[in-house]
Short mmCIF file of C-alpha atoms and ligand atoms in Angstrom, two decimals:
data_model
loop_
_atom_site.label_atom_id
_atom_site.label_comp_id
_atom_site.label_asym_id
_atom_site.label_seq_id
_atom_site.Cartn_x
_atom_site.Cartn_y
_atom_site.Cartn_z
CA MET A 6 14.35 75.13 126.37
CA THR A 7 14.38 72.09 128.63
CA LEU A 8 16.93 70.96 130.74
CA GLN A 9 19.18 68.09 129.54
CA PHE A 10 20.47 65.32 132.25
CA SER A 11 23.08 62.71 132.35
CA LEU A 12 24.83 60.60 134.81
CA GLY A 13 28.55 60.48 135.35
CA ASN A 14 31.30 59.27 137.53
CA ALA A 15 34.03 61.54 137.51
CA ALA A 16 35.61 62.76 140.91
CA PRO A 17 34.22 66.06 142.11
CA GLU A 18 37.86 67.69 142.31
CA THR A 19 38.91 66.60 138.56
CA VAL A 20 35.75 67.05 136.55
CA ALA A 21 35.91 69.92 134.20
CA CYS A 22 32.83 71.73 134.18
CA ALA A 23 31.27 75.38 134.70
CA CYS A 24 30.11 74.22 138.34
CA VAL A 25 30.36 71.26 140.75
CA ALA A 26 27.47 71.20 143.35
CA VAL A 27 28.64 69.21 146.82
CA GLY A 28 26.53 69.04 150.02
CA VAL A 29 27.64 70.11 153.59
CA TYR A 30 25.41 69.38 156.68
CA GLU A 31 25.32 71.62 159.46
CA GLN A 32 27.79 71.57 162.36
CA GLY A 33 30.85 71.25 160.05
CA VAL A 34 29.78 68.00 158.68
CA LEU A 35 30.95 67.30 154.87
CA THR A 36 29.66 64.78 152.61
CA SER A 37 32.31 62.96 151.09
CA ALA A 38 32.28 64.75 147.66
CA ALA A 39 32.52 68.09 149.63
CA ALA A 40 35.64 66.66 151.59
CA GLN A 41 37.25 65.51 148.40
CA VAL A 42 36.85 69.02 146.98
CA ASP A 43 37.86 70.73 150.21
CA SER A 44 41.07 68.76 150.54
CA ALA A 45 41.91 69.58 146.87
CA ILE A 46 41.35 73.54 147.55
CA GLY A 47 43.20 73.51 150.71
CA GLY A 48 40.54 73.17 153.28
CA LEU A 49 38.62 76.52 152.10
CA ILE A 50 35.29 74.83 152.62
CA LYS A 51 36.13 73.76 156.10
CA ARG A 52 37.41 77.29 157.03
CA GLN A 53 34.21 79.01 155.92
CA MET A 54 32.16 76.45 158.01
CA ASP A 55 34.29 77.08 160.91
CA SER A 56 34.20 81.00 160.47
CA GLY A 57 30.13 80.55 160.04
CA ASP A 58 30.28 81.87 156.44
CA ILE A 59 28.86 78.50 155.30
CA SER A 60 26.19 77.34 157.70
CA GLY A 61 25.15 74.21 156.25
CA LYS A 62 21.59 75.10 156.74
CA ALA A 63 18.89 73.31 154.51
CA GLY A 64 18.48 75.22 151.44
CA SER A 65 21.10 77.65 151.75
CA SER A 66 24.08 78.03 149.31
CA THR A 67 27.54 79.33 148.90
CA LEU A 68 29.43 79.82 145.54
CA LEU A 69 33.09 79.42 145.51
CA PHE A 70 34.29 81.10 142.27
CA ALA A 71 37.06 79.29 140.56
CA PRO A 72 39.25 78.04 143.70
CA ALA A 73 42.59 76.78 142.63
CA GLY A 74 42.85 72.95 142.83
CA VAL A 75 39.70 72.00 141.23
CA ALA A 76 38.95 71.53 137.66
CA ALA A 77 35.79 73.12 137.68
CA GLY A 78 35.02 76.82 137.37
CA ARG A 79 32.82 77.12 140.40
CA VAL A 80 31.84 75.24 143.44
CA LEU A 81 28.58 75.44 144.82
CA VAL A 82 28.40 74.30 148.34
CA VAL A 83 24.66 73.18 149.25
CA GLY A 84 23.56 73.08 152.86
CA LEU A 85 21.83 70.01 153.88
CA GLY A 86 20.75 70.80 157.16
CA ALA A 87 21.35 68.49 160.42
CA GLN A 88 22.55 65.20 159.06
CA LYS A 89 20.67 63.09 161.76
CA SER A 90 17.24 64.42 160.37
CA PHE A 91 18.09 64.26 156.87
CA ASP A 92 15.44 62.76 155.15
CA ALA A 93 13.64 62.37 151.53
CA ALA A 94 11.60 65.56 151.77
CA ARG A 95 14.62 67.53 152.62
CA TYR A 96 16.74 66.00 149.99
CA GLN A 97 14.03 67.08 147.46
CA LYS A 98 14.25 70.35 148.82
CA VAL A 99 18.17 70.86 148.46
CA ASN A 100 17.92 69.71 145.13
CA ILE A 101 15.26 72.35 144.01
CA GLU A 102 17.62 74.90 145.76
CA ALA A 103 20.74 73.84 144.02
CA ALA A 104 19.17 74.12 140.77
CA ARG A 105 17.39 77.33 141.34
CA ALA A 106 20.96 78.70 142.47
CA ALA A 107 22.64 77.31 139.47
CA GLY A 108 20.01 78.60 137.17
CA LYS A 109 20.95 82.29 138.56
CA LEU A 110 24.45 81.80 137.49
CA PRO A 111 26.05 82.60 133.89
CA ILE A 112 26.51 78.77 133.26
CA ALA A 113 25.24 76.31 130.76
CA GLU A 114 26.21 73.23 132.78
CA MET A 115 26.34 71.65 136.27
CA VAL A 116 27.83 68.49 137.53
CA SER A 117 25.69 67.57 140.84
CA PHE A 118 27.11 65.27 143.62
CA LEU A 119 23.97 65.75 145.82
CA THR A 120 22.65 62.31 144.20
CA GLU A 121 25.68 60.61 146.38
CA VAL A 122 24.00 61.76 149.68
CA ASP A 123 22.51 59.03 151.62
CA VAL A 124 18.81 59.23 152.01
CA PRO A 125 17.44 56.70 154.49
CA GLY A 126 15.40 53.69 152.48
CA ARG A 127 16.09 55.29 149.20
CA ASP A 128 18.46 53.84 146.40
CA SER A 129 20.26 55.59 143.81
CA ALA A 130 17.71 55.39 141.03
CA TRP A 131 15.31 57.16 143.32
CA ARG A 132 17.97 59.74 144.23
CA VAL A 133 18.41 60.61 140.70
CA ARG A 134 14.52 60.50 139.68
CA ILE A 135 14.02 63.07 142.50
CA ALA A 136 16.88 64.99 141.84
CA ALA A 137 16.10 65.41 138.06
CA LEU A 138 12.26 66.23 138.78
CA ALA A 139 13.31 68.60 141.26
CA SER A 140 15.74 70.51 138.92
CA ASP A 141 13.35 70.52 136.16
CA HIS A 142 10.70 71.97 138.60
CA ALA A 143 13.15 74.53 139.89
CA THR A 144 14.17 75.84 136.42
CA TYR A 145 10.82 75.80 134.73
CA ARG A 146 9.74 79.10 133.23
CA TYR A 147 6.54 79.84 131.90
CA GLU A 148 7.28 79.86 128.20
CA ALA A 149 4.00 81.46 126.65
CA THR A 150 5.04 84.34 124.42
CA PHE A 151 2.90 87.05 125.53
CA LYS A 152 4.57 87.23 129.01
CA PRO A 153 6.67 90.40 129.09
CA ARG A 154 10.24 89.67 127.97
CA GLU A 155 12.74 89.14 130.65
CA LYS A 156 16.26 90.27 130.22
CA PRO A 157 18.37 88.05 128.12
CA ARG A 158 20.88 86.13 130.23
CA GLN A 159 24.61 85.60 129.53
CA ALA A 160 24.04 81.91 129.58
CA GLN A 161 21.28 79.63 130.66
CA LEU A 162 21.58 76.21 132.44
CA LYS A 163 21.02 73.67 129.84
CA SER A 164 22.42 70.30 131.54
CA ILE A 165 23.04 68.69 134.67
CA THR A 166 25.14 65.80 135.21
CA PHE A 167 24.47 63.79 138.25
CA ALA A 168 26.99 61.58 140.07
CA ALA A 169 25.49 58.10 139.88
CA GLY A 170 26.15 54.51 138.70
CA ALA A 171 24.61 52.95 135.68
CA ASP A 172 21.99 51.25 137.93
CA ALA A 173 20.03 54.91 138.21
CA GLN A 174 19.53 55.07 134.64
CA ILE A 175 15.98 53.69 135.09
CA GLY A 176 15.58 56.60 137.44
CA LEU A 177 16.74 59.10 135.02
CA ASP A 178 14.63 57.75 132.05
CA GLN A 179 11.61 58.05 134.45
CA ALA A 180 12.14 61.39 135.24
CA VAL A 181 12.62 62.64 132.00
CA ALA A 182 9.22 61.49 131.09
CA ILE A 183 7.67 62.42 134.15
CA ALA A 184 9.09 65.95 133.75
CA GLU A 185 7.68 66.22 130.19
CA GLY A 186 4.36 65.40 131.83
CA VAL A 187 4.63 67.95 134.61
CA ARG A 188 5.82 70.40 132.10
CA PHE A 189 2.93 69.97 129.76
CA ALA A 190 0.54 70.33 132.72
CA ARG A 191 2.31 73.46 134.01
CA GLU A 192 2.16 75.23 130.71
CA LEU A 193 -1.38 74.51 130.03
CA ALA A 194 -2.44 75.72 133.45
CA ASN A 195 -0.55 78.83 133.48
CA LEU A 196 -2.28 79.80 130.19
CA PRO A 197 -4.91 82.53 130.66
CA PRO A 198 -8.73 81.59 130.20
CA ASN A 199 -8.94 83.60 126.93
CA ILE A 200 -6.53 81.33 125.20
CA CYS A 201 -7.03 78.17 127.07
CA THR A 202 -10.63 77.38 126.60
CA PRO A 203 -12.23 73.90 126.15
CA ALA A 204 -11.50 74.02 122.60
CA TYR A 205 -8.00 74.91 123.04
CA ILE A 206 -7.34 71.92 125.58
CA GLY A 207 -8.88 69.71 122.89
CA GLU A 208 -6.53 71.09 120.21
CA GLN A 209 -3.45 70.28 122.43
CA ALA A 210 -4.77 66.81 123.42
CA GLN A 211 -5.06 66.13 119.71
CA ALA A 212 -1.73 67.54 119.09
CA PHE A 213 -0.13 65.34 121.49
CA ALA A 214 -2.06 62.25 120.10
CA ARG A 215 -0.74 62.92 116.56
CA GLY A 216 2.87 62.68 117.38
CA GLN A 217 2.35 59.12 118.86
CA ASP A 218 1.74 55.74 117.60
CA ASN A 219 -0.48 54.04 120.10
CA VAL A 220 -2.64 57.25 121.28
CA SER A 221 -5.71 58.22 119.74
CA CYS A 222 -7.90 61.23 120.67
CA LYS A 223 -11.46 61.94 120.21
CA VAL A 224 -12.98 65.47 121.21
CA LEU A 225 -16.84 65.40 121.48
CA ASP A 226 -18.50 69.01 121.05
CA GLN A 227 -21.76 70.33 122.47
CA VAL A 228 -23.74 68.73 119.79
CA GLU A 229 -22.54 65.18 120.27
CA MET A 230 -23.12 65.42 124.02
CA GLU A 231 -26.55 66.81 123.66
CA GLN A 232 -27.20 63.70 121.68
CA LEU A 233 -25.69 61.51 124.12
CA GLY A 234 -27.46 63.02 127.06
CA PHE A 235 -24.69 64.97 129.10
CA GLY A 236 -27.28 67.16 130.92
CA SER A 237 -25.35 68.22 133.58
CA LEU A 238 -22.11 68.98 132.19
CA LEU A 239 -23.86 71.25 129.43
CA ALA A 240 -25.95 73.09 132.12
CA VAL A 241 -22.65 74.54 133.49
CA GLY A 242 -21.32 75.45 130.05
CA ARG A 243 -24.33 77.01 129.01
CA GLY A 244 -23.56 80.63 130.30
CA SER A 245 -20.15 80.76 127.99
CA VAL A 246 -19.51 81.56 124.49
CA ASN A 247 -16.67 79.08 124.99
CA LYS A 248 -18.50 75.95 124.34
CA PRO A 249 -17.76 72.79 126.19
CA ARG A 250 -15.88 69.80 125.21
CA LEU A 251 -15.06 66.26 126.33
CA ILE A 252 -11.86 65.11 125.62
CA VAL A 253 -11.07 61.36 125.42
CA LEU A 254 -7.49 60.31 125.11
CA GLU A 255 -6.79 56.53 124.56
CA TYR A 256 -3.23 54.85 125.04
CA LYS A 257 -3.03 51.05 124.12
CA GLY A 258 0.48 49.88 125.67
CA GLY A 259 -0.90 46.78 127.08
CA ASN A 260 -2.69 43.54 125.70
CA ASP A 261 -5.88 44.21 123.20
CA GLY A 262 -8.13 42.47 126.31
CA ASP A 263 -6.64 44.24 129.17
CA LYS A 264 -9.14 46.77 130.91
CA PRO A 265 -7.74 50.33 130.90
CA TYR A 266 -6.94 52.52 134.00
CA ALA A 267 -8.85 55.55 133.53
CA PHE A 268 -8.15 59.23 134.54
CA VAL A 269 -10.71 61.92 134.58
CA GLY A 270 -9.70 65.57 135.17
CA LYS A 271 -11.86 68.53 135.92
CA GLY A 272 -11.31 71.03 133.22
CA VAL A 273 -13.01 74.48 134.08
CA THR A 274 -10.96 77.06 132.15
CA PHE A 275 -12.32 79.63 134.09
CA ASP A 276 -14.71 79.49 137.26
CA SER A 277 -16.42 82.83 137.95
CA GLY A 278 -18.97 81.11 139.89
CA GLY A 279 -21.72 81.47 137.51
CA ILE A 280 -24.83 82.94 138.63
CA SER A 281 -23.62 82.56 142.17
CA LEU A 282 -20.85 84.49 141.31
CA LYS A 283 -17.34 84.49 143.40
CA PRO A 284 -15.97 87.55 145.11
CA GLY A 285 -13.79 89.63 143.18
CA ALA A 286 -10.68 89.47 145.07
CA GLY A 287 -8.77 86.31 143.69
CA MET A 288 -10.98 85.44 141.34
CA GLU A 289 -7.95 85.35 138.60
CA GLU A 290 -6.96 82.34 140.51
CA MET A 291 -9.82 80.69 138.90
CA LYS A 292 -8.17 80.23 135.61
CA PHE A 293 -6.43 77.32 137.30
CA ASP A 294 -9.71 75.55 137.76
CA MET A 295 -8.53 73.21 135.08
CA GLY A 296 -5.76 72.20 136.95
CA GLY A 297 -7.21 68.39 137.28
CA ALA A 298 -7.30 68.44 133.74
CA ALA A 299 -3.78 69.58 133.16
CA GLY A 300 -2.72 67.01 135.65
CA VAL A 301 -4.41 64.00 134.34
CA LEU A 302 -3.08 65.06 130.79
CA GLY A 303 0.30 65.34 132.04
CA ALA A 304 0.31 62.12 133.89
CA PHE A 305 -1.16 60.52 130.43
CA VAL A 306 1.82 62.10 128.60
CA ALA A 307 4.27 60.79 131.35
CA ALA A 308 2.82 57.38 131.01
CA VAL A 309 2.82 57.31 126.98
CA LYS A 310 6.70 58.63 127.22
CA MET A 311 7.51 55.83 129.57
CA GLY A 312 5.87 53.56 127.20
CA LEU A 313 4.09 51.67 130.05
CA LYS A 314 2.92 48.29 129.27
CA LEU A 315 -0.83 48.98 130.34
CA ASN A 316 -3.80 50.53 128.64
CA LEU A 317 -4.81 53.95 129.61
CA VAL A 318 -7.88 56.29 129.09
CA CYS A 319 -7.90 59.99 129.82
CA VAL A 320 -11.28 61.64 129.81
CA VAL A 321 -11.45 65.46 130.15
CA PRO A 322 -14.70 67.40 130.71
CA SER A 323 -14.09 70.81 129.85
CA VAL A 324 -16.31 73.73 130.27
CA GLU A 325 -16.22 77.53 130.94
CA ASN A 326 -18.47 78.56 134.18
CA MET A 327 -19.94 82.13 133.54
CA PRO A 328 -22.99 84.27 134.55
CA ASP A 329 -25.16 85.05 131.35
CA GLY A 330 -28.63 85.40 130.34
CA ASP A 331 -28.52 81.64 129.29
CA SER A 332 -26.67 80.48 132.58
CA TYR A 333 -28.01 77.51 134.75
CA ARG A 334 -29.39 78.89 138.01
CA PRO A 335 -29.85 78.03 141.48
CA SER A 336 -33.25 75.61 141.76
CA ASP A 337 -32.66 74.27 138.49
CA VAL A 338 -32.99 70.43 138.05
CA LEU A 339 -30.55 68.91 135.68
CA THR A 340 -30.83 65.04 134.22
CA SER A 341 -27.39 63.78 134.38
CA LEU A 342 -25.95 61.31 131.81
CA SER A 343 -26.67 58.59 134.33
CA GLY A 344 -30.21 59.44 134.63
CA LEU A 345 -29.91 60.80 138.31
CA THR A 346 -31.59 64.26 138.59
CA ILE A 347 -29.65 66.91 140.24
CA GLU A 348 -30.97 69.97 142.17
CA VAL A 349 -28.69 73.02 141.68
CA LEU A 350 -28.33 75.00 144.72
CA ASN A 351 -25.01 76.94 144.11
CA THR A 352 -23.91 77.39 140.66
CA ASP A 353 -20.34 77.52 141.96
CA ALA A 354 -20.39 73.89 142.80
CA GLU A 355 -19.82 73.29 139.20
CA GLY A 356 -16.87 70.72 139.20
CA ARG A 357 -18.78 67.80 140.31
CA LEU A 358 -21.74 68.65 137.79
CA ILE A 359 -19.10 68.27 134.90
CA LEU A 360 -17.10 65.32 136.57
CA CYS A 361 -20.46 63.30 137.06
CA ASP A 362 -21.34 63.15 133.52
CA ALA A 363 -17.53 62.35 132.77
CA LEU A 364 -17.59 59.55 135.39
CA THR A 365 -20.39 58.00 134.04
CA TYR A 366 -19.24 58.04 130.36
CA THR A 367 -15.90 56.80 131.36
CA ALA A 368 -17.43 53.98 133.29
CA GLN A 369 -20.05 53.01 130.51
CA THR A 370 -17.54 53.46 127.53
CA PHE A 371 -14.53 51.79 129.01
CA GLN A 372 -15.35 49.75 132.05
CA PRO A 373 -11.80 50.57 133.71
CA GLN A 374 -10.08 48.52 136.06
CA ALA A 375 -9.66 51.56 138.20
CA MET A 376 -10.75 55.14 137.73
CA VAL A 377 -9.09 58.30 139.43
CA ASP A 378 -10.30 61.48 138.87
CA ALA A 379 -8.36 64.87 139.91
CA ALA A 380 -10.10 68.32 140.47
CA THR A 381 -9.49 71.53 141.99
CA LEU A 382 -12.93 70.79 143.65
CA THR A 383 -13.25 72.44 146.84
CA GLY A 384 -12.06 75.51 148.62
CA ALA A 385 -12.91 73.35 152.05
CA CYS A 386 -9.98 70.92 151.03
CA VAL A 387 -7.65 74.01 151.22
CA VAL A 388 -9.03 74.78 154.55
CA ALA A 389 -8.52 71.09 155.65
CA LEU A 390 -5.26 70.44 154.03
CA GLY A 391 -3.54 73.61 153.15
CA LYS A 392 -1.02 73.82 150.21
CA HIS A 393 0.90 70.87 151.08
CA ALA A 394 -1.44 67.72 150.83
CA THR A 395 -3.88 66.69 148.13
CA GLY A 396 -6.92 65.36 149.39
CA LEU A 397 -7.66 61.76 148.86
CA MET A 398 -11.10 60.03 148.92
CA SER A 399 -12.07 56.41 148.04
CA LYS A 400 -14.19 53.73 149.40
CA HIS A 401 -11.52 51.30 148.21
CA ASP A 402 -8.83 50.69 150.85
CA ASP A 403 -6.56 49.15 148.45
CA LEU A 404 -6.80 51.66 145.88
CA ALA A 405 -6.22 54.53 148.47
CA ALA A 406 -3.13 52.67 149.78
CA GLU A 407 -1.72 52.37 146.19
CA LEU A 408 -2.26 56.24 145.64
CA LEU A 409 -0.91 57.32 149.01
CA ALA A 410 2.31 55.07 148.62
CA ALA A 411 2.58 56.67 144.96
CA GLY A 412 2.53 60.10 146.44
CA GLU A 413 4.94 59.12 149.12
CA GLU A 414 7.34 57.73 146.63
CA THR A 415 7.34 60.93 144.61
CA LEU A 416 6.99 63.37 147.38
CA ASP A 417 3.90 64.50 145.71
CA ARG A 418 1.83 63.49 148.63
CA ALA A 419 -1.98 63.05 149.51
CA TRP A 420 -3.83 62.48 152.49
CA ARG A 421 -6.92 60.38 152.94
CA LEU A 422 -10.32 61.67 154.34
CA PRO A 423 -13.25 59.68 154.94
CA LEU A 424 -15.96 58.94 152.66
CA TRP A 425 -18.47 57.32 154.71
CA ASP A 426 -21.92 56.96 153.87
CA ASP A 427 -22.65 58.93 157.12
CA TYR A 428 -22.30 62.04 155.27
CA GLN A 429 -24.71 61.38 152.16
CA THR A 430 -27.67 62.58 153.89
CA GLN A 431 -26.26 66.04 153.44
CA LEU A 432 -26.90 65.94 149.84
CA ASP A 433 -30.81 65.13 150.28
CA SER A 434 -32.78 67.18 148.06
CA GLY A 435 -36.64 67.61 148.05
CA PHE A 436 -36.85 68.33 144.34
CA ALA A 437 -34.29 65.87 142.74
CA ASP A 438 -32.23 62.54 143.36
CA VAL A 439 -29.42 64.53 144.99
CA ALA A 440 -28.55 68.39 145.70
CA ASN A 441 -25.41 69.66 144.35
CA ILE A 442 -24.15 71.06 147.72
CA GLY A 443 -23.86 69.54 151.06
CA GLY A 444 -24.02 72.45 153.39
CA LYS A 445 -21.47 74.12 155.69
CA SER A 446 -19.47 71.14 157.15
CA ALA A 447 -17.15 68.85 155.41
CA GLY A 448 -17.26 70.22 152.05
CA ALA A 449 -14.35 68.44 150.65
CA ILE A 450 -16.24 64.99 151.55
CA THR A 451 -19.54 65.98 150.48
CA ALA A 452 -18.23 67.02 147.13
CA ALA A 453 -16.75 63.37 147.04
CA CYS A 454 -19.99 62.11 148.39
CA PHE A 455 -21.71 63.54 145.32
CA LEU A 456 -19.27 62.02 142.81
CA SER A 457 -19.39 58.62 144.42
CA ARG A 458 -23.43 58.41 143.34
CA PHE A 459 -22.12 58.49 139.97
CA THR A 460 -19.38 55.57 140.38
CA ASP A 461 -21.48 52.87 141.74
CA GLY A 462 -19.77 49.64 141.03
CA GLN A 463 -16.27 51.15 140.01
CA ARG A 464 -13.08 50.89 141.83
CA TRP A 465 -12.80 54.70 142.13
CA ALA A 466 -10.68 57.27 144.03
CA HIS A 467 -11.01 61.15 143.80
CA LEU A 468 -8.10 63.79 144.33
CA ASP A 469 -9.07 67.11 145.44
CA ILE A 470 -6.09 69.29 144.40
CA ALA A 471 -7.33 72.73 145.14
CA GLY A 472 -4.81 73.28 147.34
CA THR A 473 -1.93 71.52 145.56
CA ALA A 474 -2.38 72.50 141.83
CA TRP A 475 -1.05 76.08 141.90
CA GLU A 476 1.18 78.26 144.05
CA ASP A 477 -0.19 81.54 145.95
CA GLY A 478 0.35 84.97 145.02
CA ARG A 479 0.64 87.01 142.06
CA LYS A 480 3.24 85.40 140.36
CA GLY A 481 2.09 81.75 141.92
CA LEU A 482 2.42 78.96 138.96
CA ALA A 483 0.71 75.86 138.41
CA THR A 484 2.64 73.21 140.36
CA GLY A 485 2.00 70.28 138.10
CA ARG A 486 0.50 68.25 140.83
CA PRO A 487 -0.49 65.62 140.91
CA VAL A 488 1.28 64.35 137.68
CA ALA A 489 4.20 62.76 139.52
CA LEU A 490 1.67 60.75 141.85
CA LEU A 491 -0.47 59.53 139.12
CA ALA A 492 2.58 58.60 136.77
CA GLN A 493 4.28 56.84 140.00
CA TRP A 494 0.85 54.70 140.45
CA LEU A 495 0.79 53.67 136.86
CA LEU A 496 4.54 52.97 137.08
CA ASP A 497 3.68 50.57 140.11
CA ARG A 498 0.70 49.07 138.37
CA ALA A 499 2.56 48.24 135.01
CA GLY A 500 5.24 46.29 137.29
N1 LIG B 3 -13.08 75.72 141.86
C1 LIG B 3 -13.82 75.85 143.03
C2 LIG B 3 -13.02 75.15 144.31
C3 LIG B 3 -11.63 76.11 144.71
C4 LIG B 3 -11.84 77.04 145.44
C5 LIG B 3 -10.53 75.64 144.25
C6 LIG B 3 -10.87 77.84 145.88
C7 LIG B 3 -9.25 76.40 144.71
C8 LIG B 3 -9.53 77.69 145.67
C9 LIG B 3 -15.14 75.22 142.85
O1 LIG B 3 -15.78 75.14 141.87
C10 LIG B 3 -15.92 75.77 144.02
O2 LIG B 3 -16.33 76.90 143.66
N2 LIG B 3 -16.40 75.22 145.04
C11 LIG B 3 -17.10 75.73 145.91
C12 LIG B 3 -18.01 74.50 146.46
C13 LIG B 3 -19.46 75.14 147.20
C14 LIG B 3 -20.26 76.17 146.35
C15 LIG B 3 -20.10 74.34 147.99
C16 LIG B 3 -16.15 76.27 147.27
O3 LIG B 3 -15.41 75.36 147.40
O4 LIG B 3 -16.51 77.39 147.75
MN1 LIG B 4 -16.84 76.75 141.58
ZN1 LIG B 5 -14.58 75.28 140.03
#
């Protein structure tokens, strides 16, 4: 069940619905919607702020049940924090908290006036887009049927109406498309690896393509890739009974002759490390190692749903990395699709080994005007940037700037690391053209350096989402990042 969104312009004190959400800042400052409600209910909000019962702290919320004087059944008073420091990130946060709070109430509909709050430098379409995406994110529940049943609830939040004028409709339409892509990515990434195999991802891509007019999908299997020479990708997949796939989606929304934009996403459905086996603790998180694949597929879904006037391809190399008698091993030398030979020094540095062949294939087959890959590539990126920023590496300053801007716009932010040639010597090998690991230092960068060897002449950028693709902990879910960033980047390109 997905949330429905609409726009409305009724007054907060007269709108008839189960719940209205209004914002209050710290230090007793009411937004205009809160002030209107407050005067209709005899100053109840102000009194509770004076008494300290409503703090106005960012992310806090207080429910007033059926206060006399308003048409709504409930008033959800949402804290916005200090007014003078209110910014875009805080705006997103309070919308998440409001939707989360509403999701716990026995109500099916809410009218939110948070979209009327002033956010410096942002217009109403932006506010509605972020509010809708934040609400959808906050109320997402993993839908796969083998999850233990949750207690049936009295009612479930089904729709939110945002207070905004018709000028915000475009923002809402974009949000609905992007939210669909985000949900597609999250659902796929949350699945266990015994279900979500390379073949399964291929089937999901094909199922999506079947329902769309200008989308086609091709899935290459092991035999087809052998014939083409995917020596690096296939070596990684050899240890698993779940055989590799290369998934290729094409969307034609632009003119026939227009070069496509290209996404490439790391689709390791489970990364045990292979013969260079990972430690046991936390290994279960490596089901998310197809987060890059989920992210680019989700962004593809969003682009198609927005009907963007451009051509787009999405290429997903998918394997499972397992130890086995037939596994590839440290010291193996592989011949990649590009012809470059690779010395394997660690079978746990497998992402770059499947991406290099996919990048070569994408460049050769489509001559894209720009190529962006997304991958849960290195633990080193998590050390460098933590769980908040995606790592961005590119030799193309203009492309890097476009992606950083798209991340800022959607609050799905990336931070750039250098991709200077100074780091390249860390990949020197005595036995092949390049080694698959670069030693102790700058692990996120040397991984990108490895990929750069396979993108000569391409306008290419790499997103390391190892820290951002899922949330920590037992119950940590896939985040759907970087769907919003990538979708926004395309939206900006389509003009
Ligand atoms: N999928 C991992 C990277 C990863 C680790 C993502 C932890 C998220 C959390 C990747 O395949 C990997 O194992 N990378 C190694 C590279 C090393 C062997 C050079 C790593 O980061 O340790
Ligand atoms: Mn690995
Ligand atoms: Zn991996």
